[in-house]
Coordinates of C-alpha atoms in Angstrom, one line a residue:
Chain H
X230 CA -5.1 69.3 -41.9
X231 CA -1.5 68.5 -42.8
X232 CA 1.4 70.9 -43.3
X233 CA 1.2 73.5 -46.1
X234 CA 4.4 74.7 -47.7
X235 CA 2.6 77.6 -49.3
X236 CA 2.4 79.4 -45.9
X237 CA 6.1 79.7 -45.7
X238 CA 6.3 83.1 -47.4
X239 CA 3.1 84.6 -46.1
X240 CA 3.4 87.7 -44.0
X241 CA 2.1 87.1 -40.5
X242 CA -0.6 89.2 -39.0
X243 CA 0.3 88.4 -35.4
X244 CA 3.4 87.1 -33.8
X245 CA 3.9 85.2 -30.5
X246 CA 7.4 84.8 -29.0
X247 CA 7.6 82.0 -26.5
X248 CA 11.3 81.3 -26.8
X249 CA 12.6 79.6 -23.7
X250 CA 9.3 78.4 -22.4
X251 CA 8.2 74.8 -22.0
X252 CA 4.9 73.0 -22.3
X253 CA 2.1 73.8 -21.9
X254 CA 2.8 77.5 -22.3
X255 CA 3.5 77.7 -26.1
X256 CA 0.5 75.6 -27.0
X257 CA -1.8 77.3 -24.5
X258 CA -0.8 80.8 -25.5
X259 CA -1.0 80.1 -29.2
X260 CA -4.4 78.6 -28.7
X261 CA -5.6 81.7 -26.8
X262 CA -4.2 84.0 -29.4
X263 CA -5.7 82.1 -32.3
X264 CA -9.1 82.3 -30.6
X265 CA -8.8 86.1 -30.5
X266 CA -7.8 86.4 -34.2
X267 CA -10.0 86.8 -37.2
X268 CA -10.5 84.0 -39.8
X269 CA -7.9 84.1 -42.5
X270 CA -5.2 85.7 -40.4
X271 CA -1.8 84.1 -39.9
X272 CA -0.1 83.7 -36.6
X273 CA 3.7 83.3 -36.4
X274 CA 5.1 81.5 -33.3
X275 CA 8.7 81.4 -32.3
X276 CA 9.6 78.6 -30.0
X277 CA 12.6 76.5 -29.1
X278 CA 10.7 73.8 -27.4
X279 CA 11.4 70.9 -29.8
X280 CA 8.9 68.6 -28.1
X281 CA 6.1 71.2 -28.7
X282 CA 7.0 71.4 -32.4
X283 CA 7.2 67.6 -32.8
X284 CA 4.1 66.7 -30.8
X285 CA 1.9 69.3 -29.2
X286 CA 1.5 71.8 -32.0
X287 CA 0.8 69.3 -34.8
X288 CA -1.7 67.4 -32.7
X289 CA -3.4 70.5 -31.5
X290 CA -3.6 72.1 -35.0
X291 CA -4.7 68.9 -36.6
X292 CA -7.6 68.8 -34.1
X293 CA -8.4 72.4 -34.9
X294 CA -8.0 71.7 -38.6
X295 CA -5.7 74.7 -39.2
X296 CA -3.0 74.6 -41.9
X297 CA 0.5 75.3 -40.5
X298 CA 4.1 75.4 -41.6
X299 CA 7.2 74.7 -39.5
X300 CA 10.5 76.2 -40.4
X301 CA 13.7 75.2 -38.5
X302 CA 15.6 78.5 -38.0
X303 CA 18.5 77.4 -35.9
X304 CA 19.7 74.8 -33.4
X305 CA 16.6 73.7 -31.6
X306 CA 14.7 76.8 -32.8
X307 CA 11.6 76.8 -34.9
X308 CA 9.1 79.2 -36.4
X309 CA 5.6 78.0 -36.9
X310 CA 3.1 79.7 -39.1
X311 CA -0.6 79.0 -38.5
X312 CA -3.5 80.1 -40.6
X313 CA -6.8 80.4 -38.9
X314 CA -9.4 79.0 -41.3
X315 CA -12.5 78.8 -39.2
Chain S
X91 CA 37.7 44.9 -6.9
X92 CA 35.6 47.1 -4.6
X93 CA 32.0 46.0 -5.3
X94 CA 30.6 49.5 -4.6
X95 CA 33.0 51.0 -7.2
X96 CA 31.7 48.4 -9.7
X97 CA 28.1 49.1 -8.9
X98 CA 28.4 52.9 -9.1
X99 CA 30.4 52.8 -12.3
X100 CA 27.9 50.5 -14.1
X101 CA 25.0 52.6 -12.9
X102 CA 26.8 55.7 -14.3
X103 CA 26.6 54.1 -17.7
X104 CA 22.9 53.4 -17.2
X105 CA 22.5 57.1 -16.4
X106 CA 24.1 58.1 -19.7
X107 CA 21.6 55.8 -21.6
X108 CA 18.8 57.2 -19.5
X109 CA 19.7 60.8 -20.3
X110 CA 19.9 60.0 -24.0
X111 CA 16.5 58.3 -23.9
X112 CA 15.0 61.2 -22.0
X113 CA 16.4 63.9 -24.2
X114 CA 16.0 62.2 -27.6
X115 CA 12.6 60.6 -26.8
X116 CA 11.1 63.7 -25.0
X117 CA 10.0 61.4 -22.3
X118 CA 8.1 63.8 -20.1
X119 CA 5.0 63.0 -18.1
X120 CA 3.7 66.5 -18.2
X121 CA 4.1 66.7 -22.0
X122 CA 2.3 63.4 -22.3
X123 CA -0.7 64.4 -20.1
X124 CA -0.9 67.9 -21.5
X125 CA -1.0 66.5 -25.1
X126 CA -3.7 64.1 -24.0
X127 CA -5.8 66.7 -22.2
X128 CA -5.4 69.5 -24.9
X129 CA -5.3 67.6 -28.1
X130 CA -6.1 64.0 -27.4
X131 CA -2.7 63.0 -28.7
X132 CA -1.1 60.0 -27.1
X133 CA 2.3 59.7 -28.8
X134 CA 4.5 60.3 -25.8
X135 CA 2.1 58.5 -23.5
X136 CA 2.6 55.4 -25.6
X137 CA 6.3 55.5 -25.0
X138 CA 5.7 55.9 -21.2
X139 CA 3.2 53.0 -21.2
X140 CA 5.6 50.9 -23.1
X141 CA 8.4 51.7 -20.7
X142 CA 6.2 50.7 -17.7
X143 CA 4.9 47.6 -19.4
X144 CA 8.2 46.1 -20.6
X145 CA 10.1 46.9 -17.4
X146 CA 7.3 45.5 -15.1
X147 CA 7.2 42.3 -17.1
X148 CA 11.0 42.1 -17.1
X149 CA 11.2 42.5 -13.3
X150 CA 8.5 39.9 -12.8
X151 CA 10.5 37.4 -14.9
X152 CA 13.8 38.3 -13.1
X153 CA 12.3 37.8 -9.7
X154 CA 10.3 34.6 -10.6
X155 CA 13.2 33.0 -12.3
X156 CA 15.3 33.6 -9.2
X157 CA 17.9 35.7 -11.0
X158 CA 17.3 38.2 -8.2
X159 CA 15.7 36.3 -5.3
X160 CA 12.5 37.6 -3.9
X161 CA 14.1 38.0 -0.5
X162 CA 16.6 40.5 -1.9
X163 CA 14.1 42.3 -4.1
X164 CA 11.8 43.2 -1.2
X165 CA 14.6 44.9 0.7
X166 CA 14.3 47.9 -1.5
X167 CA 10.5 48.0 -1.5
X168 CA 9.1 51.3 -0.4
X169 CA 6.2 51.5 1.9
X170 CA 2.9 52.9 0.5
X171 CA 0.4 55.0 2.4
X172 CA -1.7 58.2 2.5
X173 CA 1.4 60.3 2.0
X174 CA 1.6 59.1 -1.6
X175 CA -1.8 60.6 -2.3
X176 CA -1.0 64.0 -0.6
X177 CA 2.5 64.2 -1.9
X178 CA 1.6 63.4 -5.5
X179 CA -1.1 66.1 -5.5
X180 CA 1.4 68.7 -4.5
X181 CA 4.0 67.2 -6.8
X182 CA 1.6 67.0 -9.8
X183 CA 0.6 70.7 -9.3
X184 CA 4.3 71.7 -9.1
X185 CA 5.4 69.9 -12.2
X186 CA 2.4 71.1 -14.0
X187 CA 3.4 74.7 -13.2
X188 CA 6.9 74.2 -14.3
X189 CA 5.9 72.2 -17.4
X190 CA 8.4 69.5 -16.6
X191 CA 8.3 66.4 -14.5
X192 CA 11.3 65.1 -12.6
X193 CA 12.6 63.3 -15.6
X194 CA 11.6 66.0 -18.0
X195 CA 13.3 68.5 -15.8
X196 CA 16.6 66.7 -16.2
X197 CA 16.6 66.7 -20.0
X198 CA 15.3 70.2 -20.3
X199 CA 17.8 71.6 -17.8
X200 CA 20.4 69.5 -19.6
X201 CA 19.6 71.0 -23.0
X202 CA 19.7 74.6 -21.7
X203 CA 16.3 75.7 -20.5
X204 CA 17.1 78.3 -17.8
X205 CA 13.6 78.1 -16.3
X206 CA 14.2 74.4 -15.5
X207 CA 17.4 75.3 -13.8
X208 CA 15.2 77.6 -11.7
X209 CA 12.9 74.7 -11.0
X210 CA 15.9 72.6 -10.0
X211 CA 16.9 75.4 -7.6
X212 CA 13.3 75.4 -6.3
X213 CA 13.4 71.7 -5.7
X214 CA 16.6 72.1 -3.7
X215 CA 15.1 74.8 -1.6
X216 CA 11.9 72.8 -1.2
X217 CA 13.8 69.8 0.0
X218 CA 15.6 71.9 2.6
X219 CA 12.3 73.3 3.7
X220 CA 10.9 69.8 4.1
X221 CA 14.0 68.5 5.8
X222 CA 14.3 71.1 8.4
X223 CA 10.7 72.1 9.0
X224 CA 8.0 69.7 7.7
X225 CA 9.9 66.6 8.6
X226 CA 10.5 67.3 12.3
X227 CA 7.3 69.2 12.9
X228 CA 4.9 66.6 11.5
X229 CA 6.9 63.8 13.0
X230 CA 7.0 62.5 9.5
X231 CA 9.2 59.6 10.3
X232 CA 6.6 58.1 12.6
X233 CA 4.3 57.5 9.6
X234 CA 6.8 55.6 7.6
X235 CA 8.9 54.2 10.3
X236 CA 7.8 50.7 10.2
X237 CA 8.9 50.0 6.7
X238 CA 11.3 52.6 5.4
X239 CA 13.9 50.5 3.7
X240 CA 17.3 52.0 4.6
X241 CA 16.3 52.0 8.3
X242 CA 16.2 48.3 8.1
X243 CA 13.7 48.3 11.0
X244 CA 11.4 45.8 9.4
X245 CA 12.8 44.4 6.2
X246 CA 9.9 42.8 4.8
X247 CA 6.9 41.9 2.9
X248 CA 4.5 44.5 4.2
X249 CA 3.9 46.2 0.9
X250 CA 4.9 43.5 -1.6
X251 CA 1.8 42.6 -3.6
X252 CA 2.9 39.1 -4.7
X253 CA 3.4 38.2 -1.1
X254 CA 0.1 39.7 -0.1
X255 CA -1.8 37.7 -2.8
X256 CA 0.2 34.5 -3.3
X257 CA 2.3 34.1 -0.2
X258 CA 5.8 32.9 -0.8
X259 CA 5.0 31.3 -4.2
X260 CA 7.9 31.7 -6.6
X261 CA 5.6 32.5 -9.5
X262 CA 3.9 35.3 -7.5
X263 CA 5.9 38.2 -9.0
X264 CA 5.4 36.9 -12.5
X265 CA 1.6 36.7 -12.2
X266 CA 1.5 40.2 -10.7
X267 CA 3.8 41.5 -13.4
X268 CA 1.6 39.9 -16.0
X269 CA -1.5 41.7 -14.6
X270 CA 0.0 45.2 -14.2
X271 CA 2.6 45.1 -16.9
X272 CA 0.3 43.4 -19.4
X273 CA -2.3 46.1 -18.8
X274 CA 0.2 48.9 -19.5
X275 CA 1.7 47.1 -22.5
X276 CA -1.7 46.3 -24.1
X277 CA -2.9 49.9 -23.5
X278 CA 0.3 51.3 -25.1
X279 CA 0.1 49.0 -28.1
X280 CA -3.6 49.7 -28.5
X281 CA -3.1 53.5 -28.4
X282 CA -0.3 53.2 -31.0
X283 CA -2.5 51.1 -33.3
X284 CA -5.4 53.5 -32.9
X285 CA -3.3 56.6 -33.7
X286 CA -1.8 54.9 -36.8
X287 CA -5.3 53.9 -37.9
X288 CA -6.6 57.4 -37.5
X289 CA -3.8 59.0 -39.5
X290 CA -4.1 56.3 -42.2
X291 CA -7.7 57.1 -42.6
X292 CA -7.0 60.9 -42.8
X293 CA -4.2 60.4 -45.4
X294 CA -5.6 57.4 -47.2
X295 CA -2.3 55.5 -46.9
X296 CA -1.1 52.8 -44.7
X297 CA 0.7 54.9 -42.1
X298 CA 3.4 53.5 -39.8
X299 CA 6.2 55.0 -37.8
X300 CA 9.4 53.2 -37.4
X301 CA 10.6 52.5 -33.9
X302 CA 14.2 53.0 -34.8
X303 CA 16.0 54.5 -37.8
X304 CA 19.6 55.3 -38.7
X305 CA 18.9 59.0 -38.4
X306 CA 17.8 58.5 -34.8
X307 CA 21.1 56.7 -34.0
X308 CA 23.1 59.5 -35.7
X309 CA 21.3 62.1 -33.6
X310 CA 19.8 63.7 -36.7
X311 CA 16.3 63.0 -35.6
X312 CA 14.5 62.7 -32.3
X313 CA 13.9 59.2 -31.1
X314 CA 10.4 57.8 -31.3
X315 CA 8.9 57.8 -27.8
X316 CA 8.5 54.1 -28.1
X317 CA 12.3 53.7 -28.5
X318 CA 12.7 56.0 -25.5
X319 CA 10.3 53.7 -23.6
X320 CA 12.3 50.6 -24.5
X321 CA 15.5 52.2 -23.4
X322 CA 13.9 53.2 -20.1
X323 CA 13.1 49.6 -19.5
X324 CA 16.7 48.6 -20.3
X325 CA 18.1 51.1 -17.9
X326 CA 15.8 50.0 -15.0
X327 CA 16.9 46.4 -15.6
X328 CA 20.6 47.3 -15.8
X329 CA 20.3 49.2 -12.5
X330 CA 18.4 46.4 -10.8
X331 CA 20.8 43.6 -11.9
X332 CA 24.0 45.6 -11.5
X333 CA 23.2 46.6 -7.9
X334 CA 22.2 43.0 -7.0
X335 CA 25.2 41.3 -8.5
X336 CA 27.7 43.8 -7.0
X337 CA 26.6 44.6 -3.5
X338 CA 23.6 42.3 -3.2
X339 CA 21.4 45.1 -2.3
X340 CA 18.9 46.0 -5.0
X341 CA 18.4 49.5 -6.3
X342 CA 15.3 50.7 -8.0
X343 CA 15.1 53.7 -10.3
X344 CA 14.6 57.1 -8.5
X345 CA 15.7 60.6 -9.1
X346 CA 14.4 62.7 -6.2
X347 CA 16.3 61.4 -3.2
X348 CA 19.6 62.3 -4.9
X349 CA 18.6 66.0 -4.7
X350 CA 18.7 65.5 -1.0
X351 CA 22.3 64.5 -1.2
X352 CA 23.1 67.4 -3.5
X353 CA 21.7 69.6 -0.8
X354 CA 23.9 68.0 1.8
X355 CA 27.0 68.5 -0.4
X356 CA 26.1 72.1 -0.9
X357 CA 25.3 72.8 2.7
X358 CA 28.0 70.7 4.3
X359 CA 30.7 73.4 4.3
X360 CA 28.4 75.8 6.1
X361 CA 26.4 74.0 8.7
X362 CA 26.5 70.9 10.7
X363 CA 23.6 69.0 9.2
X364 CA 23.2 66.4 11.9
X365 CA 23.2 68.3 15.1
X366 CA 22.5 71.9 15.0
X367 CA 19.4 72.5 13.1
X368 CA 15.8 71.6 13.9
X369 CA 16.5 69.3 16.8
X370 CA 13.3 67.5 17.8
X371 CA 12.6 64.5 19.9
X372 CA 9.2 62.8 19.9
X373 CA 8.3 61.2 23.2
X374 CA 7.3 57.9 21.8
X375 CA 10.2 57.5 19.4
X376 CA 13.8 56.9 19.9
X377 CA 15.8 60.1 19.5
X378 CA 16.3 60.0 15.8
X379 CA 14.3 62.5 13.8
X380 CA 15.8 65.9 14.1
X381 CA 15.9 66.5 10.4
X382 CA 15.5 64.5 7.2
X383 CA 19.2 64.8 6.3
X384 CA 19.9 62.5 9.2
X385 CA 18.1 59.5 7.7
X386 CA 19.0 60.0 4.0
X387 CA 22.3 58.2 3.1
X388 CA 25.1 60.5 1.9
X389 CA 25.0 58.7 -1.5
X390 CA 22.8 56.1 -3.1
X391 CA 23.5 54.7 -6.5
X392 CA 20.9 57.0 -7.9
X393 CA 23.0 60.0 -6.9
X394 CA 25.5 59.2 -9.6
X395 CA 22.7 58.1 -12.0
X396 CA 21.2 61.6 -11.8
X397 CA 24.5 63.3 -12.5
X398 CA 25.3 61.1 -15.5
X399 CA 21.7 61.5 -16.7
X400 CA 22.3 65.3 -16.8
X401 CA 25.6 64.6 -18.6
X402 CA 23.9 62.2 -21.1
X403 CA 21.1 64.6 -22.0
X404 CA 23.5 67.6 -22.4
X405 CA 25.8 65.5 -24.6
X406 CA 23.0 64.2 -26.8
X407 CA 21.6 67.8 -27.0
X408 CA 24.9 69.1 -28.2
X409 CA 25.4 66.1 -30.7
X410 CA 21.9 66.6 -32.0
X411 CA 22.5 70.3 -32.5
X412 CA 19.7 71.2 -30.0
X413 CA 21.6 72.7 -27.2
X414 CA 20.8 76.3 -26.6
X415 CA 20.8 78.6 -23.6
X416 CA 17.1 79.4 -23.5
X417 CA 16.0 82.4 -21.5
X418 CA 12.2 83.0 -21.4
X419 CA 11.1 86.5 -22.6
X420 CA 8.7 86.9 -19.7
X421 CA 10.9 86.9 -16.6
X422 CA 7.9 86.1 -14.4
X423 CA 8.3 82.5 -15.6
X424 CA 11.4 82.3 -13.4
X425 CA 9.1 83.0 -10.4
X426 CA 6.5 80.5 -11.5
X427 CA 9.2 77.9 -12.0
X428 CA 10.7 78.6 -8.6
X429 CA 7.4 78.2 -6.8
X430 CA 6.6 75.2 -8.9
X431 CA 9.9 73.8 -8.0
X432 CA 9.2 74.2 -4.2
X433 CA 5.9 72.4 -4.7
X434 CA 7.7 69.7 -6.6
X435 CA 10.4 69.3 -4.0
X436 CA 8.1 69.2 -1.0
X437 CA 5.5 66.9 -2.8
X438 CA 8.2 64.5 -3.9
X439 CA 9.6 64.3 -0.4
X440 CA 6.2 63.7 1.2
X441 CA 5.4 60.9 -1.3
X442 CA 8.9 59.5 -0.8
X443 CA 9.7 59.9 -4.4
X444 CA 8.7 61.4 -7.7
X445 CA 7.1 60.1 -10.9
X446 CA 10.2 57.9 -11.4
X447 CA 10.9 56.9 -7.8
X448 CA 7.4 56.3 -6.6
X449 CA 5.2 55.9 -9.6
X450 CA 7.4 53.8 -11.9
X451 CA 9.5 52.1 -9.3
X452 CA 6.4 51.6 -7.2
X453 CA 5.1 49.3 -10.0
X454 CA 8.6 47.8 -10.4
X455 CA 8.6 47.0 -6.7
X456 CA 5.2 45.5 -6.9
X457 CA 4.0 47.7 -4.1
X458 CA 0.8 49.9 -4.0
X459 CA 2.8 53.1 -4.1
X460 CA 2.5 53.5 -7.9
X461 CA -1.2 52.9 -7.8
X462 CA -1.7 55.4 -5.0
X463 CA 0.5 58.0 -6.7
X464 CA -1.1 57.9 -10.1
X465 CA -4.6 59.4 -9.7
X466 CA -3.7 62.4 -7.6
X467 CA -0.7 63.0 -9.8
X468 CA -2.9 63.3 -12.9
X469 CA -5.4 65.5 -10.9
X470 CA -2.6 67.8 -9.8
X471 CA -1.3 68.2 -13.4
X472 CA -4.8 68.8 -14.7
X473 CA -5.4 71.5 -12.1
X474 CA -2.0 73.1 -13.0
X475 CA -2.9 73.1 -16.7
X476 CA -6.3 74.7 -16.1
X477 CA -4.6 77.3 -13.8
X478 CA -2.1 78.2 -16.4
X479 CA -4.7 78.4 -19.2
X480 CA -6.6 80.7 -16.9
X481 CA -3.8 83.1 -16.0
X482 CA -1.7 83.3 -19.2
Chain P
X93 CA 10.8 89.7 -42.3
X94 CA 11.0 88.9 -38.6
X95 CA 12.1 85.3 -39.1
X96 CA 15.0 86.4 -41.4
X97 CA 16.2 88.9 -38.8
X98 CA 16.1 86.3 -36.1
X99 CA 18.4 84.1 -38.1
X100 CA 21.1 86.7 -38.1
X101 CA 20.9 87.2 -34.4
X102 CA 21.2 83.5 -33.6
X103 CA 24.4 82.3 -32.0
X104 CA 26.0 79.0 -31.4
X105 CA 25.5 78.1 -27.7
X106 CA 27.3 74.8 -27.7
X107 CA 30.2 76.2 -25.6
X108 CA 27.6 76.7 -22.9
X109 CA 26.7 73.0 -23.0
X110 CA 30.3 72.0 -23.0
X111 CA 31.0 74.2 -19.9
X112 CA 27.9 72.6 -18.3
X113 CA 29.2 69.1 -18.9
X114 CA 32.6 70.1 -17.4
X115 CA 30.8 71.6 -14.4
X116 CA 28.9 68.3 -13.8
X117 CA 32.3 66.6 -13.7
X118 CA 33.7 69.1 -11.3
X119 CA 30.6 68.8 -9.1
X120 CA 31.0 65.0 -9.0
X121 CA 34.6 65.4 -7.9
X122 CA 33.7 68.1 -5.4
X123 CA 30.9 65.8 -4.0
X124 CA 33.3 62.9 -3.6
X125 CA 35.3 64.9 -1.0
X126 CA 32.2 65.2 1.3
X127 CA 31.2 61.6 1.3
X128 CA 33.4 60.5 4.2
X129 CA 33.0 63.8 6.0
X130 CA 29.2 63.5 5.9
X131 CA 29.2 59.8 6.6
X132 CA 31.2 60.2 9.8
X133 CA 28.5 61.6 12.0
X134 CA 25.6 59.5 10.6
X135 CA 23.6 57.4 12.9
X136 CA 21.1 56.0 10.5
X137 CA 21.9 55.1 7.0
X138 CA 25.6 55.0 7.7
X139 CA 27.7 53.4 4.9
X140 CA 30.7 51.1 5.6
X141 CA 34.2 52.3 5.0
X142 CA 34.5 50.0 2.1
X143 CA 31.4 51.5 0.5
X144 CA 32.6 55.0 1.0
X145 CA 36.0 54.2 -0.6
X146 CA 34.3 52.6 -3.6
X147 CA 31.8 55.3 -4.1
X148 CA 34.4 58.0 -3.8
X149 CA 36.6 56.3 -6.5
X150 CA 33.6 55.9 -8.8
X151 CA 32.6 59.5 -8.3
X152 CA 36.1 60.7 -9.2
X153 CA 36.2 58.3 -12.2
X154 CA 32.9 59.6 -13.5
X155 CA 34.0 63.2 -12.9
X156 CA 37.1 62.6 -15.0
X157 CA 35.0 60.9 -17.7
X158 CA 32.7 63.9 -17.9
X159 CA 35.6 66.4 -18.1
X160 CA 37.2 64.2 -20.8
X161 CA 33.9 64.1 -22.6
X162 CA 33.7 67.9 -22.6
X163 CA 37.2 68.1 -24.0
X164 CA 36.2 65.8 -26.8
X165 CA 33.2 67.9 -27.5
X166 CA 35.3 71.0 -27.5
X167 CA 37.6 69.3 -30.1
X168 CA 34.5 68.4 -32.2
X169 CA 33.3 71.9 -31.9
X170 CA 36.3 74.0 -32.6
X171 CA 38.7 71.7 -34.4
X172 CA 36.4 69.5 -36.5
X173 CA 33.8 72.3 -36.7
X174 CA 31.0 69.8 -37.1
X175 CA 28.9 71.3 -34.5
X176 CA 28.9 74.7 -36.3
X177 CA 27.5 73.3 -39.5
X178 CA 24.4 72.2 -37.7
X179 CA 23.9 75.7 -36.5
X180 CA 23.9 77.0 -40.1
X181 CA 21.4 74.4 -41.0
X182 CA 18.3 76.6 -41.6
X183 CA 16.6 74.6 -44.2
X184 CA 12.9 74.3 -44.0
X185 CA 12.3 71.6 -41.5
X186 CA 9.2 69.6 -41.3
X187 CA 7.8 68.3 -38.1
X188 CA 8.9 64.7 -38.4
X189 CA 5.8 63.1 -37.2
X190 CA 2.1 63.2 -37.8

């Protein structure tokens, strides 16, 4: 599943703040949190690990087949919104 | 002109390129393996494989063509042994805990990750711990004595694969490079092709990623890992040739031993490193090994390379608008990174180098060190990943 | 929204990086003073006097280069203001790959 712009303005149900942490923590914690969430809920992740946004998250979410949306919110800072679909 | 001045100055430039390639290309071994284990994504791994493949082939050609004679090239060859296996397991677990390998650490610390500065501090402490306690107590020098290069006790062919296989044949290094380098290169190219094929099928278009674009050169966009890999190879060749043509003593890439010299500069005002601490004399050895700082030179070309690598990655992070002082929310991460750093430091010292100095340069030296380092490194990183997935 | 609040709080940290770069330069110059002192008592791995002189000069040269680099970045940051524009760049970014 590729990126979906429509997620940009959706209110998140859960948030995860992993600012300042490097791999594999952002992906691993997001994965764990997604597992606990209900289908249809949206998770918002704050991270400043550029490599995670460029590589780890897209590849993980493509494998899980969840739609997501990345917003650049500052220098090296990103917000990722992920919708759990299954 | 003083040849040493020339050597160090050129290698400083190589360090800037290395830092840029690291920071822009996100060349981190932990990132590559984590992506592979967690999501079967090989994007960064392709860059690393390309770096290995191209540089090994280039070194084989340089040595076989006689640009750097084999006699000179072997002087820098590190010995390989059981300590590579043990050290790389500790090292792999350490870098897995910190989420940054020795090269990843430099660019992360350089772009403002405070937890990686903590890891750096852990490495410095781990190196001191190794130097004053593990090194003298285990009589570590004995195990490596016969071949450690800067001791010049047996400058030789002991661990040089082309010599082992083909004797003194001039084409030896090229054939060995073709085998190892070719393997890495083909694997890297194959993985790229497979990834593109997969995405093309998903999207229904012919998908391709450019290796280099204008936006990358203007620091607007991160480098493709493959460009990072090519720059890696260029840096290794610059270092190799610059050191040979200036002081006729070859230097291979390495980033861990310099941390030892950073330790000595920091400790020097406070204690006498050579006499007072951890004196120890083995009965069957000449009186040499009281601590590790006695055998490590005060500066190797890589000392400057590491500093300029830091400078290069900080500069590109600022130019790319990515520099930020990043403090993790959970303060326990500092502790995890400190402990991971100690593991990293001790492991790297036991293996005589890190993922750059022993793994990559091991292949570049055509010794077995790289081959021995790889399996337990991956095992260590895998264990650390599972450990973190379990506790966080 | 949480993301919108986050944008307001965000600061430009480039001065940190510039300080860091200057510190690398200072450390290199600092280290150059210990080369001959540490080499003096060495038994194994001792460098020749010529080597120490050359390495020291090179360390100082690179230290000065790094400090000049940090001054240039400072000019870029506060005189040309080009670094601060990037900070304001909050457009919706797309992960460039995949």
